[in-house]
Short mmCIF file of C-alpha atoms and ligand atoms in Angstrom, two decimals:
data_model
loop_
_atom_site.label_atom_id
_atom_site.label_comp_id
_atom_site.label_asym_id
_atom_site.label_seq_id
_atom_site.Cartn_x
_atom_site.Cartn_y
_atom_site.Cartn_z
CA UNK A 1 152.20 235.33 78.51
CA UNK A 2 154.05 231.66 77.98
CA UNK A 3 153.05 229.89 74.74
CA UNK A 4 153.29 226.49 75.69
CA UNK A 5 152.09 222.98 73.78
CA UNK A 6 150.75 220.01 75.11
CA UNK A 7 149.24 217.20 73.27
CA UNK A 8 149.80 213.42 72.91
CA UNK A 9 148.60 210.21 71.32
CA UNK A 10 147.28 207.11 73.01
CA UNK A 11 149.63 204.16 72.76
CA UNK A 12 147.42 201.54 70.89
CA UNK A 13 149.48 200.94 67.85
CA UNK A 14 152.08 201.96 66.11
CA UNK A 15 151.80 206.01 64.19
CA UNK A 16 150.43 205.64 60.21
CA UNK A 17 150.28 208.13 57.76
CA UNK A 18 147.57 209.51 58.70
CA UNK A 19 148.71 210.19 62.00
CA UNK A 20 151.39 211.93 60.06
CA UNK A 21 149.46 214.28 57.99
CA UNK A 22 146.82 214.95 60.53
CA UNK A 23 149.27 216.17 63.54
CA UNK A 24 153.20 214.53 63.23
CA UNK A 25 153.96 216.77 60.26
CA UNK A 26 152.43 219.86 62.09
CA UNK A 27 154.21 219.22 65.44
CA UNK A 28 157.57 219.31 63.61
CA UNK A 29 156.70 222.76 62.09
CA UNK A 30 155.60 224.43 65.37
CA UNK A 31 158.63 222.70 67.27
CA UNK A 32 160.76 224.77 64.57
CA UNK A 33 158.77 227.57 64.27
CA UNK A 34 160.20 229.03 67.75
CA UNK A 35 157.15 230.66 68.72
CA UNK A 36 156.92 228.12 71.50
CA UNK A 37 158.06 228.73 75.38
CA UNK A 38 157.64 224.92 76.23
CA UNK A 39 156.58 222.13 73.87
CA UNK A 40 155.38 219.04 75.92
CA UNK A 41 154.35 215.51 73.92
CA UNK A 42 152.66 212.53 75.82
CA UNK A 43 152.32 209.19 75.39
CA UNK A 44 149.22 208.94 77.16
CA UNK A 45 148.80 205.59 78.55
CA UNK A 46 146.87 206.05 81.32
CA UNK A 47 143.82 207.17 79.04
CA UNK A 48 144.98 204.28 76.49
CA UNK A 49 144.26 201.84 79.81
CA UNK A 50 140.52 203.48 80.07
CA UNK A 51 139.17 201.28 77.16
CA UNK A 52 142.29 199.10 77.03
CA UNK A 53 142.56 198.13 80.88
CA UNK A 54 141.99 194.57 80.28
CA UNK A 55 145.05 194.42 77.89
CA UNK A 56 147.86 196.25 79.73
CA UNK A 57 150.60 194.21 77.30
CA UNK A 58 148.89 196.37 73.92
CA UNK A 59 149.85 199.56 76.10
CA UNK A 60 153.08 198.79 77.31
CA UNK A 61 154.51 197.56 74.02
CA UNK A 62 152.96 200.26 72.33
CA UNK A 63 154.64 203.04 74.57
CA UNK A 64 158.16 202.20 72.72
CA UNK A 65 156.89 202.36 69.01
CA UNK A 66 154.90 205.47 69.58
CA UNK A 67 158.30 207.05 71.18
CA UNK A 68 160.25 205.50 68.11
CA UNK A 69 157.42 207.00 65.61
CA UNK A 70 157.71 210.52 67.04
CA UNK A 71 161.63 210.63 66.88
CA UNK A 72 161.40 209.14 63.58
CA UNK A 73 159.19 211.68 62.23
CA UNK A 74 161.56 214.41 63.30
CA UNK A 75 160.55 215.62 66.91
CA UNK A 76 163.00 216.72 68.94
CA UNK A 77 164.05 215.60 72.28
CA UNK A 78 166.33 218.90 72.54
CA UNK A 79 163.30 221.33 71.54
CA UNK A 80 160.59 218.85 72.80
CA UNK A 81 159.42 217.19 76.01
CA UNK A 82 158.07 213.65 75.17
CA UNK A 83 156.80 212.10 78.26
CA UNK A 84 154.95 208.77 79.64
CA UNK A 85 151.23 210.42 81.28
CA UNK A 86 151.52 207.40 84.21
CA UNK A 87 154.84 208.43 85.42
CA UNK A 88 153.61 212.40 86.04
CA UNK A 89 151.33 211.15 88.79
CA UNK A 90 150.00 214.86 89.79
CA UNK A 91 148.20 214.23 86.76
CA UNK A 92 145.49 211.88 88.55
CA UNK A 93 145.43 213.96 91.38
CA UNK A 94 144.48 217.09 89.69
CA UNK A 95 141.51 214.62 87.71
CA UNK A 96 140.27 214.25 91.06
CA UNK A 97 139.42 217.76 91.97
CA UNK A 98 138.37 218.62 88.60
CA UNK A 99 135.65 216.02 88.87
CA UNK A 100 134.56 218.07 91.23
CA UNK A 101 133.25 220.99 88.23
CA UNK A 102 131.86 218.44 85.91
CA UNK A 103 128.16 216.61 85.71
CA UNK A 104 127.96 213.37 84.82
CA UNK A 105 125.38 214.83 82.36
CA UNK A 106 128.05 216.61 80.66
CA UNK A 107 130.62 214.01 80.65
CA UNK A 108 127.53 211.41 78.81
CA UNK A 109 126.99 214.62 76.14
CA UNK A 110 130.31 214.90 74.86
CA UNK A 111 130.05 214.31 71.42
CA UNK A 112 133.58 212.58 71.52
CA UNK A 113 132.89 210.37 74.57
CA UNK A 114 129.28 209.58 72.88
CA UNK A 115 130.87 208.06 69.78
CA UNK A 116 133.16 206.47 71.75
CA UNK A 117 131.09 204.47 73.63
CA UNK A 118 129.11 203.00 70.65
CA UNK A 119 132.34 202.17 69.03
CA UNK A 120 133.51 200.19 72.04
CA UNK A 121 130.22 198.50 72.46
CA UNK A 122 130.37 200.67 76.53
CA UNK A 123 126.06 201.71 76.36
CA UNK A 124 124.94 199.00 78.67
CA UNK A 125 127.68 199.85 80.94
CA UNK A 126 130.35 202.50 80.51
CA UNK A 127 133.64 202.18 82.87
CA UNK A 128 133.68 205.20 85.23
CA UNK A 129 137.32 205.57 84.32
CA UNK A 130 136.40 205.47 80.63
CA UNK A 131 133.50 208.37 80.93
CA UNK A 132 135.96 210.36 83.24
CA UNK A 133 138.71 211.01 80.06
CA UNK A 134 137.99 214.24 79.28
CA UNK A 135 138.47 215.07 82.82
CA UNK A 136 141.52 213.97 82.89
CA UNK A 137 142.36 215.04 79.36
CA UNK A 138 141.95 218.71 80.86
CA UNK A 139 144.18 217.53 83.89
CA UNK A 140 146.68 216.87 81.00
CA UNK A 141 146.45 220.15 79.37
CA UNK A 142 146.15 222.24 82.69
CA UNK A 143 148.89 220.71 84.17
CA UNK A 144 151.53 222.10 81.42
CA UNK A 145 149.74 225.25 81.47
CA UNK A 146 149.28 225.20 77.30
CA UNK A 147 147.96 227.28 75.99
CA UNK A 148 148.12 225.57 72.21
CA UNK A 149 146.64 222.01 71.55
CA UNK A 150 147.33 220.85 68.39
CA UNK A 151 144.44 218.14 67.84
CA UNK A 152 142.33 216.16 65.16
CA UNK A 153 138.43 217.81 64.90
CA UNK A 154 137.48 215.11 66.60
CA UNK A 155 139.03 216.28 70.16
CA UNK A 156 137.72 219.43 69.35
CA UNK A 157 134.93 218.81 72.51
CA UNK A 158 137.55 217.64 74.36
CA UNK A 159 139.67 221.01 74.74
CA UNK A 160 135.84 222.48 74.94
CA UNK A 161 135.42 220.48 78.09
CA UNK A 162 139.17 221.80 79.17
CA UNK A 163 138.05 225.15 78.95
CA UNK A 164 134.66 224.81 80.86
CA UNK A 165 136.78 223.31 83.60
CA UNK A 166 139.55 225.89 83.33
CA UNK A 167 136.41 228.68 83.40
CA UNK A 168 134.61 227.39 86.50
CA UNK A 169 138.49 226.32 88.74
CA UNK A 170 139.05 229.87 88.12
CA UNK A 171 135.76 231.42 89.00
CA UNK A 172 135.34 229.36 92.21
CA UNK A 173 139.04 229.34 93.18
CA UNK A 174 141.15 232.34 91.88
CA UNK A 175 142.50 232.89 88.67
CA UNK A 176 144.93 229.70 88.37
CA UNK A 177 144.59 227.57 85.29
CA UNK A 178 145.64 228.94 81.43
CA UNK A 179 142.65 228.33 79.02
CA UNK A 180 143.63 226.63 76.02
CA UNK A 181 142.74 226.56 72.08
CA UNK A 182 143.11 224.03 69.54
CA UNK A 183 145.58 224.05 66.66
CA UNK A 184 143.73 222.59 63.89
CA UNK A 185 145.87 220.75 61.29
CA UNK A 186 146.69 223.15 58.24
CA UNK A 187 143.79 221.78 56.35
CA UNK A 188 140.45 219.45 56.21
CA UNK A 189 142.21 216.72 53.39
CA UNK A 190 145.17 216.69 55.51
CA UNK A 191 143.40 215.79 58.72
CA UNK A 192 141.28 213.48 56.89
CA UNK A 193 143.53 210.50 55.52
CA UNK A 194 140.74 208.11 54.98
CA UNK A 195 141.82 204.02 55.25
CA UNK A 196 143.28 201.96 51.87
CA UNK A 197 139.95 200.81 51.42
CA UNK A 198 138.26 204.12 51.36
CA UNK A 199 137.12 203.90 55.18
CA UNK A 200 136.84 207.42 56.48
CA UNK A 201 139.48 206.11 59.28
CA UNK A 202 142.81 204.31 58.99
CA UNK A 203 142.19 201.94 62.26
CA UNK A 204 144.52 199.28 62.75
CA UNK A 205 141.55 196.62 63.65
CA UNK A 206 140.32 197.31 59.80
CA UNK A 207 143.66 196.50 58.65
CA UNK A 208 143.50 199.29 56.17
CA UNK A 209 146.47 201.84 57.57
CA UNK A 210 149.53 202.57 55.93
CA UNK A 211 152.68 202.48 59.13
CA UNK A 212 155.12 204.94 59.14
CA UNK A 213 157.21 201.57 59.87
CA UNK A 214 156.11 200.07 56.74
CA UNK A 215 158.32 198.73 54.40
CA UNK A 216 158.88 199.54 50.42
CA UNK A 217 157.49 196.27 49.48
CA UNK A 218 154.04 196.51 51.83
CA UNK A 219 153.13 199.96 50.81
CA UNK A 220 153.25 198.87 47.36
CA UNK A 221 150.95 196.28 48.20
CA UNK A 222 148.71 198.36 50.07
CA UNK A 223 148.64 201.47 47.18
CA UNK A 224 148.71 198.65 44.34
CA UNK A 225 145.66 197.33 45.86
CA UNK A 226 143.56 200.69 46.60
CA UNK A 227 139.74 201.01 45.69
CA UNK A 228 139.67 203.33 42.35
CA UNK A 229 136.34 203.51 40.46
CA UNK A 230 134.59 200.15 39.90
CA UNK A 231 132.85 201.23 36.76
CA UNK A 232 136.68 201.90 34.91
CA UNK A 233 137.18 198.77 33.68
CA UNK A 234 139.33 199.50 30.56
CA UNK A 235 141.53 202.02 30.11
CA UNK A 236 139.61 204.05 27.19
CA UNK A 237 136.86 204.34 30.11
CA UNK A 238 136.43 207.57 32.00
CA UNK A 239 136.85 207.52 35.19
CA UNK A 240 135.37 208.82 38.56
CA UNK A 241 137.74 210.65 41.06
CA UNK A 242 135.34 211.64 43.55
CA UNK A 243 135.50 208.60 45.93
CA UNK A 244 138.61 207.21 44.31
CA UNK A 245 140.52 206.65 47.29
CA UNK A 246 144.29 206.95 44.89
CA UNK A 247 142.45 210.35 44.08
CA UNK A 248 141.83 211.04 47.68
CA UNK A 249 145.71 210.30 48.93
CA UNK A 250 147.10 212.45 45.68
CA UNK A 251 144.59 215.28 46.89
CA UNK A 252 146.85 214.99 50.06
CA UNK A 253 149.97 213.64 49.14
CA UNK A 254 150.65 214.90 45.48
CA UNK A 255 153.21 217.91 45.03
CA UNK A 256 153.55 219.48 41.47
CA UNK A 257 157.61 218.38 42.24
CA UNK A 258 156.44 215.06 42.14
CA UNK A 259 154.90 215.20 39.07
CA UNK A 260 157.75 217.20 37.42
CA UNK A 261 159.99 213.93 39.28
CA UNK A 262 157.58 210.93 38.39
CA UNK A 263 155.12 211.77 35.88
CA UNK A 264 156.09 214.63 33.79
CA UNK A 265 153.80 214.67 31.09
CA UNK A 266 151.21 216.23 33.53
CA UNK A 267 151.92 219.57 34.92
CA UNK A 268 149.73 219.13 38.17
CA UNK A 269 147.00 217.14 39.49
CA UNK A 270 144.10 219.00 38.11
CA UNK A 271 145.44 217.82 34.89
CA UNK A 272 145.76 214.21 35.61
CA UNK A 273 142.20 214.61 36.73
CA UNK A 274 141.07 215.71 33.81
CA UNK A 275 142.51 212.59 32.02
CA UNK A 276 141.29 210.39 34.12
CA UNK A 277 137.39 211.92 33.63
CA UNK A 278 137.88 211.75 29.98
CA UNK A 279 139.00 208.00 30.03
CA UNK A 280 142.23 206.64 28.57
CA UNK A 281 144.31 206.99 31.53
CA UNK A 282 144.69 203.91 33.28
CA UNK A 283 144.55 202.79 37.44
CA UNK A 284 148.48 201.34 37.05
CA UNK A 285 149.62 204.77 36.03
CA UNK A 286 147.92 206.61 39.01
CA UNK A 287 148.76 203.92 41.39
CA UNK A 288 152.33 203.76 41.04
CA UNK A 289 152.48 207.82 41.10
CA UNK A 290 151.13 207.49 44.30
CA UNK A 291 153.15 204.62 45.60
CA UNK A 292 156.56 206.94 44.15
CA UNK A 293 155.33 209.47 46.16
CA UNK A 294 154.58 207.70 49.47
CA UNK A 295 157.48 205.82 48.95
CA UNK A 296 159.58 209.40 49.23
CA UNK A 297 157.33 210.40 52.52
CA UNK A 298 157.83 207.21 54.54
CA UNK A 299 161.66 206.62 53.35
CA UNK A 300 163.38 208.88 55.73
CA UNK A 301 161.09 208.12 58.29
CA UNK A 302 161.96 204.46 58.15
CA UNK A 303 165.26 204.63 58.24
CA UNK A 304 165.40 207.03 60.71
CA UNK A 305 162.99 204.48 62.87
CA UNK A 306 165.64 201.57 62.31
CA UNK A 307 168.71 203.11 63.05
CA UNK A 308 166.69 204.82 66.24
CA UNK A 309 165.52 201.15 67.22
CA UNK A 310 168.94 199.88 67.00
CA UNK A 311 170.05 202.08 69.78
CA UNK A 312 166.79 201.37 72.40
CA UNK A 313 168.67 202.17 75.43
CA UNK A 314 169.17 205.73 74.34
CA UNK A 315 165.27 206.50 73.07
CA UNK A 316 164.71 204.56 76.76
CA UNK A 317 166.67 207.55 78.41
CA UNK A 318 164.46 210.02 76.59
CA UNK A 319 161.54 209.06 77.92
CA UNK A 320 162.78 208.49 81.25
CA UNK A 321 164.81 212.04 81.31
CA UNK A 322 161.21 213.68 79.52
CA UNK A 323 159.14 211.94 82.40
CA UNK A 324 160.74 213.48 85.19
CA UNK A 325 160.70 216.82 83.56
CA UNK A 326 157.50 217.07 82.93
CA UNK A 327 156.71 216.00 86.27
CA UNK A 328 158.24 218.37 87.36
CA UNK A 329 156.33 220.99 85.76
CA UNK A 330 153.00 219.21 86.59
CA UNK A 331 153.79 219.25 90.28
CA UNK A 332 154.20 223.60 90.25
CA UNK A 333 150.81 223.72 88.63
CA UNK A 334 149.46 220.56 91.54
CA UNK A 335 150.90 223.13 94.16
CA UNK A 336 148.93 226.30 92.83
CA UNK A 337 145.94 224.29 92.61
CA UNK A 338 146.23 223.01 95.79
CA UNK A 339 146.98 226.55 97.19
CA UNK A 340 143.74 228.05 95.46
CA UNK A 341 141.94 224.99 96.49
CA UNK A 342 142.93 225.61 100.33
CA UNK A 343 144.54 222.21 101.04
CA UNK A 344 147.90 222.65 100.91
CA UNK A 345 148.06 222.72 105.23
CA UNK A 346 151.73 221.51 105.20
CA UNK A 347 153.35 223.53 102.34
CA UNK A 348 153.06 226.97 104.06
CA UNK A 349 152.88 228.18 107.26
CA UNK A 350 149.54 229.93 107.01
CA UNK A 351 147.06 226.78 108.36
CA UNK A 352 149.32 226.13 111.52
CA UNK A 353 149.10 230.18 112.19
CA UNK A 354 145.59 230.29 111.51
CA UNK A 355 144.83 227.32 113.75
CA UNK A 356 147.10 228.83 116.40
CA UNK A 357 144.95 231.98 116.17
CA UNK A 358 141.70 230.44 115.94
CA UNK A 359 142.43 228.31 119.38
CA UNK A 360 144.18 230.89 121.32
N1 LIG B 401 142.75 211.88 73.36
C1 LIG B 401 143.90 212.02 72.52
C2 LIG B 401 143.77 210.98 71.41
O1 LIG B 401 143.03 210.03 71.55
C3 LIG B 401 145.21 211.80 73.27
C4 LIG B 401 145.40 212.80 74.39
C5 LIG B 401 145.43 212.52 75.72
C6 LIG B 401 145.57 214.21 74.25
N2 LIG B 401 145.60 213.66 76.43
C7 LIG B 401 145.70 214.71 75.57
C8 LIG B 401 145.61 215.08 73.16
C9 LIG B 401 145.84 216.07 75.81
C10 LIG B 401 145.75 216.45 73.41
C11 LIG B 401 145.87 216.94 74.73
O2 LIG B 401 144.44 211.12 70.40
#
C-alpha cells in the first residue's frame, strides 16, 4: 500500500519556533527519509476563515509567510506538494457528504473543537462552519489518501474523527477511503515549546513567540528577557529549574555540541543544572547560552527566508504549480467517492443503461 502525508497549518501568522520543533523539523526528516509515496503540505485557509471569516486580509497575507516559513525551514517543493486548501475545491464537496456520517453531538464532544470554542468566546453561538472543521479536516486527509498525519497532541481527536468517518464511508459505501494515523513529534518537550513568558503556548495575540523570521537583535531581547526563578536574586543563590522557562527551552534546544561550542566548562546540561540548584551560577550565563544557541537554529532559516522573499514571483509559482497538483489528486479520490456514493450519473455509462432498462 501507498504511504502518503498530508498535513498543514492554518495561515494566521507567521511559523515560530515552536512550530518548528513541534512539526517543521519533523516534516523535513520524513520528506528525506524516502519512506514516503506522496508528501502533500497545506496551507489551510479555508479552515483559517472558520474563526477568522470576518478578517479575510489576516488569511490572505498570511498564506505568503507561511509558504516562505516552510521553504525556509527546508521543505522541498521537488520532494513536497505545498498547496493552498481553497484552490482544491473537491475538498468542500467531499465535507458535504461526510456531514452526512457525523452527529452534531459528536462534532460539540470533540475535545479539540470544545476548547476551541471557549477560547474564541463561540458558546452562546458557534458558526456552523466553525463546528463543521473536523469534517472537513477529514475531507483534507481523505482526499490525499494519507495514510501518515504528522500533528501536535492536540489534533490528536481530530484524525480520531477522520477515522470514524473513514470507518462508517466504508461500511455504508464500499471500501474507498485509506484510514489514517498520527505521527506524533519525536518527543513530549519538543512538541511542547511553551511561550517566553512561560505560557504553555507561544500565541501570537500573547506576544510571547519567538518567529522563525526574527531577527538577531529581537531574539536576544526576547531570551534576555525570559522568566527564570523569582526567588534567585543573587548569584550565590540556588536556583529553581523546574518552571524556569531558559531551563525549559535548553531541555529542548540544548545539544552537548553546544556546550562543548559556547560554554565549555560544563560537559552537558545535567551539569549546568546542578550548578544552578546549588547557587552561584548566574541568569546572564544561562541566558546568553540559550540565546547562542537559538541564534544558530533560526540563522539559516532567516536567511534562507530573505533571499526566498526576494524572489516572490518564484515561491508564487510554487504554490500555484502545488495547487493544481494536488487538485488533481483530490479530484481521483472526489470521483471514487462519488462512484461508491452512486451519483456520478454522467461519468459512466451505467445510469443511462440502467434507466434505459428500467423504462423499456
Ligand atoms: N487543524 C490544523 C491546525 O490547526 C491544520 C490542518 C488543517 C490540518 N487540515 C489538516 C492538519 C489536515 C493535519 C491534517 O494546525
Amino acid at each position: 500500500m501507498e504511504k502518503n502525508i498530508l498535513t498543514g497549518d492554518r495561515p494566521t501568522g507567521r511559523l515560530h519556533i515552536g512550530h518548528y520543533m513541534g512539526s517543521l523539523k519533523t516534516r523535513v526528516t520524513l520528506q528525506d527519509s524516502g519512506d514516503f509515496d506522496k508528501i502533500y503540505i497545506m496551507i489551510a485557509d479555508a479552515q483559517a476563515l472558520t474563526d477568522n471569516f470576518d478578517n479575510p486580509e489576516k488569511v490572505r497575507n498570511n498564506v505568503m509567510e507561511v509558504a516562505l516559513d516552510y521553504l525556509a525551514c527546508g521543505l522541498d517543493p521537488k520532494k513536497v506538494t505545498i498547496f493552498v486548501q481553497s484552490t482544491v475545491t473537491e475538498l468542500t464537496e467531499l465535507t458535504f457528504y461526510y456531514m452526512n456520517l457525523v452527529t452534531l453531538s459528536r462534532l460539540e464532544r470533540n475535545p479539540t473543537v470544545k476548547n476551541e470554542i471557549k477560547l474564541r468566546g463561540f458558546e452562546k453561538s458557534i458558526p456552523v462552519g466553525f463546528l463543521n472543521y473536523p469534517i472537513s479536516q477529514a475531507a483534507d486527509i481523505t482526499a490525499f489518501r494519507a495514510t501518515h498525519i504528522p500533528v501536535g497532541n492536540d489534533q490528536l481527536p481530530m484524525i480520531e474523527q477522520a477515522r470514524e468517518i473513514v470507518h462508517s464511508f466504508n461500511n455504508i459505501y464500499g471500501n474507498v477511503l485509506v484510514e489514517p494515523t498520527p505521527v506524533l513529534p519525536p518527543s513530549d518537550k519538543m512538541a511542547r515549546v511553551p511561550g517566553t513568558d512561560g505560557k504553555a503556548k507561544m500565541s501570537k495575540s500573547l506576544g510571547n513567540c519567538i518567529f522563525l523570521a526574527d531577527d538577531e537583535e529581537t531574539i536576544k531581547k526576547k531570551v534576555m528577557s525570559m522568566y527564570t526563578d523569582p526567588a534567585h536574586i543573587r548569584i550565590e543563590d540556588p536556583g529553581k529549574v523546574e518552571g524556569n522557562v531558559v531551563f525549559t527551552y535548553l531541555d529542548v534546544f540544548a545539544e552537548n555540541e553546544h556546550f562543548e561550542k559556547y560554554l565549555p566548562e560544563y560537559k552537558n546540561l545535567d551539569e549546568l543544572k546542578a550548578h544552578y540548584m546549588r547557587g552561584g551560577l548566574g541568569d546572564v550565563t544561562i541566558k546568553k547560552f540559550l540565546n547562542n544557541i537559538l541564534q544558530d537554529v533560526i540563522r539559516p532559516i532567516r536567511e534562507k527566508r530573505i533571499l526566498l522573499s526576494k524572489d516572490i514571483e518564484s515561491v508564487y509559482e510554487i504554490l500555484k504549480e502545488g495547487s493544481e497538483k494536488a487538485r488533481k489528486e483530490a479530484q481521483q479520490t472526489l470521483e471514487s467517492v462519488k462512484h461508491a456514493m452512486k451519483i456520478d450519473y454522467f461519468d459512466r455509462d451505467d445510469f443511462l443503461q440502467e434507466m434505459i432498462d428500467k423504462y423499456k
